Amino acid sequence: MSIVWKDAESEFESFFAPFGKRAHVQRLTDTAYVRGSTGRAASFKDAQPSDYIITLEGTTFYAEVKSTQSEPSFPFSMIKKSQWAAARMVTAAGGHYRFYIRRETTKRWYVVPAVVFITHTAKSIRWHEIDGYLI
């Protein structure tokens, strides 16, 4: 599954290439990456608020990339507590936090503003409920 996750992140980064200098993609160091490169738990590494910070044509936002084969919904259990906390703080401050989700069964991408997930009361969201965020 980790290869699928890396493929999703590579594809995500390629979204912004056509924008050239109108896009800046800043990848944040992931705890799993540090653990993988050292072979040890990265207890010294603080949790990051998201996978990326993006500036696209003047708008800056946090971007968390997820990849799932889950059907018939996206499970919120895939979102770490630190990511939920960051999403809530960023949106409360008037900022933008987006979840980029690749649904592996269809290879389709959803770009969902965090506020959609934050205000949803269930433990998952059905794919048809976020069809409006397909790209």
GROMACS .gro file of N, CA and C in nm:
model
  405
    1MET      N    1   0.082  -0.120   0.000
    1MET     CA    2   0.000   0.000   0.000
    1MET      C    3   0.086   0.125   0.000
    2SER      N    4   0.208   0.118   0.055
    2SER     CA    5   0.292   0.237   0.061
    2SER      C    6   0.330   0.284  -0.079
    3ILE      N    7   0.344   0.192  -0.174
    3ILE     CA    8   0.375   0.231  -0.311
    3ILE      C    9   0.258   0.310  -0.369
    4VAL      N   10   0.137   0.267  -0.342
    4VAL     CA   11   0.017   0.338  -0.388
    4VAL      C   12   0.016   0.479  -0.330
    5TRP      N   13   0.049   0.491  -0.201
    5TRP     CA   14   0.052   0.621  -0.135
    5TRP      C   15   0.156   0.712  -0.200
    6LYS      N   16   0.274   0.659  -0.229
    6LYS     CA   17   0.379   0.738  -0.294
    6LYS      C   18   0.337   0.779  -0.435
    7ASP      N   19   0.270   0.689  -0.507
    7ASP     CA   20   0.219   0.722  -0.640
    7ASP      C   21   0.119   0.836  -0.632
    8ALA      N   22   0.032   0.833  -0.532
    8ALA     CA   23  -0.067   0.939  -0.515
    8ALA      C   24   0.001   1.072  -0.488
    9GLU      N   25   0.104   1.073  -0.403
    9GLU     CA   26   0.174   1.198  -0.375
    9GLU      C   27   0.248   1.250  -0.498
   10SER      N   28   0.307   1.162  -0.576
   10SER     CA   29   0.375   1.205  -0.700
   10SER      C   30   0.276   1.264  -0.798
   11GLU      N   31   0.161   1.199  -0.812
   11GLU     CA   32   0.058   1.251  -0.902
   11GLU      C   33   0.007   1.386  -0.853
   12PHE      N   34  -0.011   1.398  -0.722
   12PHE     CA   35  -0.055   1.524  -0.662
   12PHE      C   36   0.042   1.637  -0.699
   13GLU      N   37   0.171   1.613  -0.680
   13GLU     CA   38   0.272   1.715  -0.710
   13GLU      C   39   0.269   1.755  -0.857
   14SER      N   40   0.240   1.661  -0.945
   14SER     CA   41   0.237   1.689  -1.089
   14SER      C   42   0.120   1.780  -1.128
   15PHE      N   43   0.015   1.788  -1.044
   15PHE     CA   44  -0.098   1.877  -1.072
   15PHE      C   45  -0.052   2.022  -1.091
   16PHE      N   46   0.051   2.059  -1.017
   16PHE     CA   47   0.090   2.199  -1.010
   16PHE      C   48   0.197   2.238  -1.112
   17ALA      N   49   0.257   2.142  -1.177
   17ALA     CA   50   0.363   2.170  -1.276
   17ALA      C   51   0.318   2.263  -1.387
   18PRO      N   52   0.197   2.247  -1.443
   18PRO     CA   53   0.155   2.337  -1.551
   18PRO      C   54   0.145   2.484  -1.511
   19PHE      N   55   0.137   2.511  -1.382
   19PHE     CA   56   0.126   2.649  -1.335
   19PHE      C   57   0.260   2.721  -1.329
   20GLY      N   58   0.368   2.648  -1.342
   20GLY     CA   59   0.501   2.709  -1.341
   20GLY      C   60   0.524   2.793  -1.217
   21LYS      N   61   0.566   2.919  -1.237
   21LYS     CA   62   0.597   3.008  -1.125
   21LYS      C   63   0.472   3.057  -1.051
   22ARG      N   64   0.355   3.030  -1.105
   22ARG     CA   65   0.232   3.070  -1.037
   22ARG      C   66   0.193   2.972  -0.927
   23ALA      N   67   0.274   2.867  -0.909
   23ALA     CA   68   0.250   2.769  -0.802
   23ALA      C   69   0.380   2.741  -0.727
   24HIS      N   70   0.368   2.734  -0.597
   24HIS     CA   71   0.481   2.693  -0.513
   24HIS      C   72   0.432   2.576  -0.428
   25VAL      N   73   0.501   2.463  -0.438
   25VAL     CA   74   0.465   2.342  -0.364
   25VAL      C   75   0.574   2.317  -0.260
   26GLN      N   76   0.539   2.328  -0.134
   26GLN     CA   77   0.633   2.304  -0.025
   26GLN      C   78   0.593   2.176   0.047
   27ARG      N   79   0.671   2.072   0.028
   27ARG     CA   80   0.644   1.945   0.096
   27ARG      C   81   0.700   1.953   0.237
   28LEU      N   82   0.619   1.918   0.335
   28LEU     CA   83   0.664   1.914   0.473
   28LEU      C   84   0.720   1.776   0.503
   29THR      N   85   0.823   1.770   0.584
   29THR     CA   86   0.886   1.643   0.617
   29THR      C   87   0.790   1.557   0.697
   30ASP      N   88   0.766   1.438   0.647
   30ASP     CA   89   0.672   1.346   0.708
   30ASP      C   90   0.743   1.256   0.809
   31THR      N   91   0.678   1.231   0.921
   31THR     CA   92   0.735   1.143   1.023
   31THR      C   93   0.765   1.005   0.966
   32ALA      N   94   0.675   0.952   0.883
   32ALA     CA   95   0.697   0.820   0.822
   32ALA      C   96   0.819   0.822   0.732
   33TYR      N   97   0.842   0.935   0.664
   33TYR     CA   98   0.960   0.947   0.578
   33TYR      C   99   1.088   0.942   0.662
   34VAL      N  100   1.088   1.015   0.773
   34VAL     CA  101   1.206   1.015   0.860
   34VAL      C  102   1.229   0.875   0.915
   35ARG      N  103   1.124   0.809   0.957
   35ARG     CA  104   1.136   0.673   1.010
   35ARG      C  105   1.190   0.580   0.903
   36GLY      N  106   1.141   0.594   0.780
   36GLY     CA  107   1.186   0.508   0.671
   36GLY      C  108   1.330   0.532   0.632
   37SER      N  109   1.376   0.654   0.643
   37SER     CA  110   1.513   0.684   0.603
   37SER      C  111   1.616   0.650   0.710
   38THR      N  112   1.570   0.642   0.835
   38THR     CA  113   1.663   0.610   0.944
   38THR      C  114   1.648   0.467   0.994
   39GLY      N  115   1.534   0.406   0.967
   39GLY     CA  116   1.508   0.272   1.016
   39GLY      C  117   1.464   0.269   1.161
   40ARG      N  118   1.450   0.387   1.221
   40ARG     CA  119   1.410   0.397   1.362
   40ARG      C  120   1.292   0.491   1.375
   41ALA      N  121   1.222   0.476   1.485
   41ALA     CA  122   1.112   0.568   1.513
   41ALA      C  123   1.168   0.709   1.527
   42ALA      N  124   1.097   0.804   1.473
   42ALA     CA  125   1.144   0.943   1.474
   42ALA      C  126   1.078   1.019   1.588
   43SER      N  127   1.112   0.985   1.709
   43SER     CA  128   1.048   1.047   1.824
   43SER      C  129   1.081   1.196   1.834
   44PHE      N  130   1.190   1.238   1.771
   44PHE     CA  131   1.230   1.379   1.774
   44PHE      C  132   1.152   1.463   1.674
   45LYS      N  133   1.079   1.400   1.585
   45LYS     CA  134   1.011   1.470   1.476
   45LYS      C  135   0.869   1.506   1.518
   46ASP      N  136   0.840   1.637   1.523
   46ASP     CA  137   0.705   1.682   1.555
   46ASP      C  138   0.610   1.647   1.442
   47ALA      N  139   0.484   1.625   1.477
   47ALA     CA  140   0.382   1.599   1.376
   47ALA      C  141   0.364   1.725   1.292
   48GLN      N  142   0.350   1.706   1.164
   48GLN     CA  143   0.328   1.819   1.073
   48GLN      C  144   0.178   1.843   1.056
   49PRO      N  145   0.138   1.966   1.026
   49PRO     CA  146  -0.005   1.996   1.011
   49PRO      C  147  -0.065   1.934   0.885
   50SER      N  148   0.019   1.908   0.785
   50SER     CA  149  -0.029   1.852   0.659
   50SER      C  150   0.092   1.801   0.581
   51ASP      N  151   0.065   1.742   0.466
   51ASP     CA  152   0.175   1.695   0.381
   51ASP      C  153   0.243   1.810   0.307
   52TYR      N  154   0.166   1.912   0.272
   52TYR     CA  155   0.217   2.021   0.189
   52TYR      C  156   0.158   2.154   0.234
   53ILE      N  157   0.230   2.261   0.200
   53ILE     CA  158   0.176   2.396   0.200
   53ILE      C  159   0.192   2.443   0.056
   54ILE      N  160   0.082   2.487  -0.002
   54ILE     CA  161   0.078   2.524  -0.144
   54ILE      C  162   0.040   2.670  -0.157
   55THR      N  163   0.106   2.741  -0.247
   55THR     CA  164   0.058   2.871  -0.290
   55THR      C  165   0.029   2.858  -0.438
   56LEU      N  166  -0.094   2.884  -0.474
   56LEU     CA  167  -0.139   2.871  -0.613
   56LEU      C  168  -0.208   3.000  -0.655
   57GLU      N  169  -0.144   3.070  -0.745
   57GLU     CA  170  -0.198   3.195  -0.799
   57GLU      C  171  -0.244   3.290  -0.688
   58GLY      N  172  -0.159   3.305  -0.586
   58GLY     CA  173  -0.185   3.402  -0.481
   58GLY      C  174  -0.261   3.350  -0.360
   59THR      N  175  -0.310   3.228  -0.364
   59THR     CA  176  -0.382   3.170  -0.251
   59THR      C  177  -0.297   3.061  -0.187
   60THR      N  178  -0.277   3.072  -0.057
   60THR     CA  179  -0.197   2.972   0.015
   60THR      C  180  -0.290   2.882   0.095
   61PHE      N  181  -0.261   2.752   0.093
   61PHE     CA  182  -0.343   2.656   0.167
   61PHE      C  183  -0.260   2.536   0.208
   62TYR      N  184  -0.307   2.470   0.311
   62TYR     CA  185  -0.249   2.343   0.355
   62TYR      C  186  -0.314   2.233   0.273
   63ALA      N  187  -0.236   2.132   0.238
   63ALA     CA  188  -0.288   2.021   0.158
   63ALA      C  189  -0.245   1.888   0.220
   64GLU      N  190  -0.342   1.807   0.251
   64GLU     CA  191  -0.317   1.672   0.302
   64GLU      C  192  -0.360   1.573   0.193
   65VAL      N  193  -0.268   1.484   0.155
   65VAL     CA  194  -0.294   1.388   0.047
   65VAL      C  195  -0.327   1.252   0.108
   66LYS      N  196  -0.440   1.196   0.064
   66LYS     CA  197  -0.483   1.064   0.110
   66LYS      C  198  -0.511   0.976  -0.011
   67SER      N  199  -0.492   0.847   0.009
   67SER     CA  200  -0.518   0.747  -0.094
   67SER      C  201  -0.591   0.633  -0.026
   68THR      N  202  -0.704   0.590  -0.084
   68THR     CA  203  -0.781   0.484  -0.020
   68THR      C  204  -0.852   0.395  -0.120
   69GLN      N  205  -0.867   0.269  -0.082
   69GLN     CA  206  -0.946   0.173  -0.159
   69GLN      C  207  -1.080   0.149  -0.091
   70SER      N  208  -1.108   0.224   0.012
   70SER     CA  209  -1.228   0.206   0.092
   70SER      C  210  -1.355   0.233   0.011
   71GLU      N  211  -1.450   0.146   0.024
   71GLU     CA  212  -1.582   0.162  -0.037
   71GLU      C  213  -1.685   0.134   0.071
   72PRO      N  214  -1.796   0.197   0.074
   72PRO     CA  215  -1.849   0.297  -0.018
   72PRO      C  216  -1.826   0.441   0.028
   73SER      N  217  -1.728   0.459   0.120
   73SER     CA  218  -1.707   0.593   0.175
   73SER      C  219  -1.560   0.616   0.209
   74PHE      N  220  -1.530   0.743   0.238
   74PHE     CA  221  -1.396   0.779   0.284
   74PHE      C  222  -1.399   0.780   0.437
   75PRO      N  223  -1.319   0.694   0.502
   75PRO     CA  224  -1.319   0.687   0.648
   75PRO      C  225  -1.233   0.797   0.711
   76PHE      N  226  -1.290   0.871   0.802
   76PHE     CA  227  -1.216   0.978   0.869
   76PHE      C  228  -1.105   0.924   0.958
   77SER      N  229  -1.106   0.795   0.985
   77SER     CA  230  -0.999   0.736   1.065
   77SER      C  231  -0.864   0.745   0.993
   78MET      N  232  -0.865   0.775   0.864
   78MET     CA  233  -0.741   0.792   0.788
   78MET      C  234  -0.672   0.925   0.820
   79ILE      N  235  -0.745   1.014   0.885
   79ILE     CA  236  -0.692   1.146   0.918
   79ILE      C  237  -0.638   1.142   1.061
   80LYS      N  238  -0.510   1.175   1.077
   80LYS     CA  239  -0.447   1.173   1.209
   80LYS      C  240  -0.504   1.284   1.297
   81LYS      N  241  -0.496   1.263   1.428
   81LYS     CA  242  -0.545   1.363   1.523
   81LYS      C  243  -0.478   1.498   1.502
   82SER      N  244  -0.348   1.496   1.475
   82SER     CA  245  -0.275   1.623   1.454
   82SER      C  246  -0.323   1.694   1.327
   83GLN      N  247  -0.364   1.617   1.227
   83GLN     CA  248  -0.416   1.676   1.103
   83GLN      C  249  -0.555   1.735   1.126
   84TRP      N  250  -0.639   1.665   1.202
   84TRP     CA  251  -0.769   1.720   1.239
   84TRP      C  252  -0.751   1.852   1.314
   85ALA      N  253  -0.660   1.851   1.412
   85ALA     CA  254  -0.637   1.971   1.493
   85ALA      C  255  -0.590   2.087   1.406
   86ALA      N  256  -0.496   2.060   1.317
   86ALA     CA  257  -0.446   2.165   1.228
   86ALA      C  258  -0.557   2.216   1.136
   87ALA      N  259  -0.636   2.126   1.082
   87ALA     CA  260  -0.745   2.166   0.992
   87ALA      C  261  -0.844   2.256   1.066
   88ARG      N  262  -0.877   2.221   1.188
   88ARG     CA  263  -0.970   2.304   1.267
   88ARG      C  264  -0.911   2.441   1.297
   89MET      N  265  -0.784   2.444   1.338
   89MET     CA  266  -0.720   2.572   1.372
   89MET      C  267  -0.706   2.662   1.250
   90VAL      N  268  -0.664   2.604   1.139
   90VAL     CA  269  -0.644   2.682   1.016
   90VAL      C  270  -0.776   2.741   0.969
   91THR      N  271  -0.882   2.659   0.964
   91THR     CA  272  -1.010   2.709   0.916
   91THR      C  273  -1.071   2.809   1.015
   92ALA      N  274  -1.052   2.787   1.145
   92ALA     CA  275  -1.102   2.883   1.244
   92ALA      C  276  -1.033   3.019   1.229
   93ALA      N  277  -0.908   3.018   1.185
   93ALA     CA  278  -0.832   3.142   1.165
   93ALA      C  279  -0.862   3.206   1.030
   94GLY      N  280  -0.952   3.145   0.953
   94GLY     CA  281  -0.989   3.200   0.823
   94GLY      C  282  -0.901   3.151   0.709
   95GLY      N  283  -0.817   3.052   0.737
   95GLY     CA  284  -0.728   2.997   0.634
   95GLY      C  285  -0.791   2.882   0.558
   96HIS      N  286  -0.713   2.827   0.468
   96HIS     CA  287  -0.760   2.719   0.381
   96HIS      C  288  -0.682   2.591   0.407
   97TYR      N  289  -0.755   2.482   0.424
   97TYR     CA  290  -0.697   2.349   0.443
   97TYR      C  291  -0.778   2.256   0.355
   98ARG      N  292  -0.710   2.183   0.269
   98ARG     CA  293  -0.779   2.095   0.174
   98ARG      C  294  -0.728   1.952   0.184
   99PHE      N  295  -0.819   1.859   0.167
   99PHE     CA  296  -0.783   1.719   0.157
   99PHE      C  297  -0.789   1.678   0.010
  100TYR      N  298  -0.678   1.629  -0.041
  100TYR     CA  299  -0.670   1.574  -0.176
  100TYR      C  300  -0.677   1.423  -0.161
  101ILE      N  301  -0.785   1.364  -0.209
  101ILE     CA  302  -0.807   1.221  -0.187
  101ILE      C  303  -0.813   1.149  -0.321
  102ARG      N  304  -0.727   1.048  -0.336
  102ARG     CA  305  -0.733   0.964  -0.455
  102ARG      C  306  -0.808   0.836  -0.418
  103ARG      N  307  -0.920   0.818  -0.483
  103ARG     CA  308  -1.001   0.697  -0.466
  103ARG      C  309  -0.944   0.592  -0.559
  104GLU      N  310  -0.876   0.494  -0.503
  104GLU     CA  311  -0.800   0.397  -0.582
  104GLU      C  312  -0.886   0.309  -0.672
  105THR      N  313  -1.009   0.285  -0.633
  105THR     CA  314  -1.095   0.198  -0.714
  105THR      C  315  -1.133   0.263  -0.847
  106THR      N  316  -1.130   0.396  -0.852
  106THR     CA  317  -1.165   0.467  -0.976
  106THR      C  318  -1.050   0.551  -1.030
  107LYS      N  319  -0.943   0.567  -0.949
  107LYS     CA  320  -0.828   0.654  -0.983
  107LYS      C  321  -0.871   0.799  -1.000
  108ARG      N  322  -0.981   0.837  -0.937
  108ARG     CA  323  -1.030   0.975  -0.944
  108ARG      C  324  -0.987   1.050  -0.819
  109TRP      N  325  -0.972   1.181  -0.834
  109TRP     CA  326  -0.929   1.269  -0.725
  109TRP      C  327  -1.044   1.358  -0.678
  110TYR      N  328  -1.047   1.380  -0.549
  110TYR     CA  329  -1.139   1.473  -0.485
  110TYR      C  330  -1.055   1.579  -0.413
  111VAL      N  331  -1.095   1.704  -0.425
  111VAL     CA  332  -1.031   1.812  -0.349
  111VAL      C  333  -1.140   1.868  -0.257
  112VAL      N  334  -1.130   1.832  -0.130
  112VAL     CA  335  -1.237   1.862  -0.035
  112VAL      C  336  -1.187   1.962   0.070
  113PRO      N  337  -1.254   2.077   0.080
  113PRO     CA  338  -1.218   2.172   0.186
  113PRO      C  339  -1.239   2.106   0.323
  114ALA      N  340  -1.148   2.129   0.415
  114ALA     CA  341  -1.156   2.066   0.547
  114ALA      C  342  -1.288   2.093   0.617
  115VAL      N  343  -1.345   2.210   0.595
  115VAL     CA  344  -1.470   2.245   0.663
  115VAL      C  345  -1.580   2.145   0.631
  116VAL      N  346  -1.577   2.083   0.514
  116VAL     CA  347  -1.677   1.982   0.478
  116VAL      C  348  -1.666   1.862   0.572
  117PHE      N  349  -1.545   1.819   0.600
  117PHE     CA  350  -1.524   1.706   0.690
  117PHE      C  351  -1.549   1.746   0.836
  118ILE      N  352  -1.506   1.865   0.872
  118ILE     CA  353  -1.520   1.912   1.010
  118ILE      C  354  -1.667   1.919   1.051
  119THR      N  355  -1.752   1.961   0.960
  119THR     CA  356  -1.895   1.977   0.991
  119THR      C  357  -1.976   1.850   0.970
  120HIS      N  358  -1.913   1.746   0.916
  120HIS     CA  359  -1.983   1.619   0.893
  120HIS      C  360  -1.986   1.541   1.025
  121THR      N  361  -2.101   1.489   1.062
  121THR     CA  362  -2.115   1.428   1.194
  121THR      C  363  -2.083   1.279   1.199
  122ALA      N  364  -2.078   1.211   1.087
  122ALA     CA  365  -2.051   1.067   1.086
  122ALA      C  366  -1.900   1.041   1.089
  123LYS      N  367  -1.861   0.914   1.098
  123LYS     CA  368  -1.720   0.875   1.103
  123LYS      C  369  -1.660   0.855   0.965
  124SER      N  370  -1.742   0.875   0.864
  124SER     CA  371  -1.697   0.865   0.725
  124SER      C  372  -1.792   0.948   0.641
  125ILE      N  373  -1.753   0.968   0.516
  125ILE     CA  374  -1.840   1.041   0.424
  125ILE      C  375  -1.851   0.959   0.296
  126ARG      N  376  -1.973   0.939   0.250
  126ARG     CA  377  -1.995   0.858   0.130
  126ARG      C  378  -1.945   0.934   0.008
  127TRP      N  379  -1.893   0.857  -0.086
  127TRP     CA  380  -1.834   0.918  -0.205
  127TRP      C  381  -1.933   1.008  -0.278
  128HIS      N  382  -2.059   0.967  -0.286
  128HIS     CA  383  -2.157   1.049  -0.359
  128HIS      C  384  -2.180   1.184  -0.290
  129GLU      N  385  -2.150   1.192  -0.159
  129GLU     CA  386  -2.166   1.317  -0.087
  129GLU      C  387  -2.059   1.419  -0.122
  130ILE      N  388  -1.947   1.373  -0.178
  130ILE     CA  389  -1.840   1.465  -0.214
  130ILE      C  390  -1.814   1.465  -0.366
  131ASP      N  391  -1.909   1.415  -0.442
  131ASP     CA  392  -1.894   1.415  -0.588
  131ASP      C  393  -1.873   1.555  -0.644
  132GLY      N  394  -1.924   1.656  -0.576
  132GLY     CA  395  -1.906   1.794  -0.620
  132GLY      C  396  -1.762   1.842  -0.611
  133TYR      N  397  -1.677   1.764  -0.547
  133TYR     CA  398  -1.536   1.800  -0.531
  133TYR      C  399  -1.443   1.717  -0.618
  134LEU      N  400  -1.500   1.644  -0.713
  134LEU     CA  401  -1.419   1.567  -0.808
  134LEU      C  402  -1.341   1.661  -0.898
  135ILE      N  403  -1.217   1.624  -0.930
  135ILE     CA  404  -1.141   1.703  -1.027
  135ILE      C  405  -1.100   1.614  -1.143
   0.00000   0.00000   0.00000
